[in-house]
């Protein structure tokens, strides 16, 4: 018997502005559940930013996060 983890969040919050992207959206690109994506970031030594897991689309951290997800 296999059990599937419950999907506690039915929707993904939209970023505060069109020029921003959330970690959940980045995780979706790599088919990673958002909670696992945040675990990957924490294991890499990142802490949650004051404004939540949201970054500007041109932020250097976005590419760093994509690299982490691509190596997972």
GROMACS .gro file of N, CA, C and O in nm, residues 22-48 53 55 64-70 72:
model
  148
   22UNK      N    1   0.761   3.358  -0.658
   22UNK     CA    2   0.767   3.290  -0.530
   22UNK      C    3   0.847   3.161  -0.543
   22UNK      O    4   0.863   3.107  -0.653
   23UNK      N    5   0.895   3.113  -0.431
   23UNK     CA    6   0.968   2.985  -0.431
   23UNK      C    7   0.875   2.873  -0.477
   23UNK      O    8   0.917   2.782  -0.548
   24UNK      N    9   0.748   2.880  -0.441
   24UNK     CA   10   0.652   2.778  -0.484
   24UNK      C   11   0.642   2.774  -0.636
   24UNK      O   12   0.633   2.666  -0.696
   25UNK      N   13   0.643   2.890  -0.700
   25UNK     CA   14   0.638   2.894  -0.847
   25UNK      C   15   0.764   2.835  -0.907
   25UNK      O   16   0.758   2.761  -1.006
   26UNK      N   17   0.879   2.866  -0.848
   26UNK     CA   18   1.005   2.809  -0.897
   26UNK      C   19   1.005   2.657  -0.878
   26UNK      O   20   1.052   2.583  -0.964
   27UNK      N   21   0.953   2.611  -0.766
   27UNK     CA   22   0.948   2.468  -0.738
   27UNK      C   23   0.860   2.396  -0.839
   27UNK      O   24   0.891   2.284  -0.881
   28UNK      N   25   0.752   2.461  -0.880
   28UNK     CA   26   0.662   2.402  -0.979
   28UNK      C   27   0.734   2.374  -1.110
   28UNK      O   28   0.706   2.275  -1.176
   29UNK      N   29   0.828   2.461  -1.147
   29UNK     CA   30   0.904   2.442  -1.271
   29UNK      C   31   0.982   2.311  -1.269
   29UNK      O   32   1.009   2.253  -1.373
   30UNK      N   33   1.019   2.265  -1.148
   30UNK     CA   34   1.100   2.144  -1.134
   30UNK      C   35   1.020   2.027  -1.076
   30UNK      O   36   1.077   1.927  -1.037
   31UNK      N   37   0.888   2.043  -1.071
   31UNK     CA   38   0.799   1.940  -1.017
   31UNK      C   39   0.838   1.899  -0.875
   31UNK      O   40   0.840   1.780  -0.841
   32UNK      N   41   0.872   1.998  -0.794
   32UNK     CA   42   0.907   1.976  -0.654
   32UNK      C   43   0.796   2.034  -0.569
   32UNK      O   44   0.755   2.149  -0.592
   33UNK      N   45   0.743   1.959  -0.472
   33UNK     CA   46   0.643   2.018  -0.382
   33UNK      C   47   0.703   2.138  -0.309
   33UNK      O   48   0.822   2.139  -0.276
   34UNK      N   49   0.622   2.239  -0.285
   34UNK     CA   50   0.675   2.364  -0.228
   34UNK      C   51   0.736   2.343  -0.090
   34UNK      O   52   0.836   2.408  -0.056
   35UNK      N   53   0.681   2.251  -0.010
   35UNK     CA   54   0.740   2.228   0.122
   35UNK      C   55   0.879   2.165   0.109
   35UNK      O   56   0.971   2.199   0.183
   36UNK      N   57   0.897   2.076   0.014
   36UNK     CA   58   1.028   2.015  -0.010
   36UNK      C   59   1.126   2.119  -0.064
   36UNK      O   60   1.245   2.118  -0.031
   37UNK      N   61   1.075   2.210  -0.146
   37UNK     CA   62   1.159   2.316  -0.200
   37UNK      C   63   1.214   2.403  -0.088
   37UNK      O   64   1.333   2.437  -0.086
   38UNK      N   65   1.129   2.438   0.008
   38UNK     CA   66   1.175   2.519   0.120
   38UNK      C   67   1.276   2.442   0.206
   38UNK      O   68   1.373   2.499   0.255
   39UNK      N   69   1.256   2.311   0.218
   39UNK     CA   70   1.354   2.228   0.291
   39UNK      C   71   1.490   2.233   0.221
   39UNK      O   72   1.593   2.242   0.287
   40UNK      N   73   1.489   2.225   0.089
   40UNK     CA   74   1.614   2.231   0.012
   40UNK      C   75   1.685   2.363   0.039
   40UNK      O   76   1.807   2.366   0.061
   41UNK      N   77   1.609   2.472   0.041
   41UNK     CA   78   1.669   2.604   0.064
   41UNK      C   79   1.725   2.615   0.205
   41UNK      O   80   1.834   2.669   0.225
   42UNK      N   81   1.653   2.563   0.303
   42UNK     CA   82   1.701   2.570   0.441
   42UNK      C   83   1.827   2.486   0.459
   42UNK      O   84   1.921   2.528   0.527
   43UNK      N   85   1.831   2.368   0.396
   43UNK     CA   86   1.950   2.283   0.406
   43UNK      C   87   2.070   2.350   0.340
   43UNK      O   88   2.184   2.324   0.378
   44UNK      N   89   2.043   2.436   0.241
   44UNK     CA   90   2.151   2.509   0.174
   44UNK      C   91   2.195   2.631   0.255
   44UNK      O   92   2.284   2.704   0.213
   45UNK      N   93   2.132   2.652   0.370
   45UNK     CA   94   2.173   2.762   0.458
   45UNK      C   95   2.095   2.890   0.438
   45UNK      O   96   2.129   2.993   0.497
   46UNK      N   97   1.992   2.888   0.356
   46UNK     CA   98   1.913   3.008   0.334
   46UNK      C   99   1.809   3.023   0.444
   46UNK      O  100   1.757   2.924   0.494
   47UNK      N  101   1.781   3.145   0.481
   47UNK     CA  102   1.675   3.172   0.577
   47UNK      C  103   1.562   3.245   0.505
   47UNK      O  104   1.584   3.311   0.403
   48UNK      N  105   1.444   3.233   0.560
   48UNK     CA  106   1.326   3.295   0.499
   48UNK      C  107   1.342   3.447   0.503
   48UNK      O  108   1.362   3.505   0.610
   53UNK      N  109   0.895   3.398   0.110
   53UNK     CA  110   0.976   3.333   0.006
   53UNK      C  111   0.943   3.390  -0.131
   53UNK      O  112   0.901   3.320  -0.222
   55UNK      N  113   1.086   3.671  -0.436
   55UNK     CA  114   1.202   3.744  -0.486
   55UNK      C  115   1.165   3.818  -0.613
   55UNK      O  116   1.074   3.778  -0.686
   64UNK      N  117   2.016   3.123  -0.827
   64UNK     CA  118   2.075   3.034  -0.726
   64UNK      C  119   1.975   2.927  -0.685
   64UNK      O  120   2.008   2.809  -0.675
   65UNK      N  121   1.851   2.968  -0.664
   65UNK     CA  122   1.745   2.874  -0.626
   65UNK      C  123   1.721   2.773  -0.738
   65UNK      O  124   1.709   2.654  -0.714
   66UNK      N  125   1.716   2.821  -0.861
   66UNK     CA  126   1.696   2.729  -0.975
   66UNK      C  127   1.810   2.627  -0.982
   66UNK      O  128   1.788   2.511  -1.011
   67UNK      N  129   1.933   2.672  -0.955
   67UNK     CA  130   2.046   2.580  -0.956
   67UNK      C  131   2.031   2.475  -0.846
   67UNK      O  132   2.060   2.357  -0.871
   68UNK      N  133   1.988   2.516  -0.728
   68UNK     CA  134   1.967   2.420  -0.619
   68UNK      C  135   1.860   2.318  -0.654
   68UNK      O  136   1.875   2.199  -0.631
   69UNK      N  137   1.750   2.366  -0.713
   69UNK     CA  138   1.641   2.275  -0.749
   69UNK      C  139   1.682   2.182  -0.862
   69UNK      O  140   1.642   2.066  -0.866
   70UNK      N  141   1.762   2.232  -0.954
   70UNK     CA  142   1.808   2.149  -1.066
   70UNK      C  143   1.903   2.039  -1.022
   70UNK      O  144   1.910   1.933  -1.084
   72UNK      N  145   1.874   1.886  -0.729
   72UNK     CA  146   1.806   1.801  -0.630
   72UNK      C  147   1.741   1.682  -0.695
   72UNK      O  148   1.710   1.678  -0.807
   0.00000   0.00000   0.00000
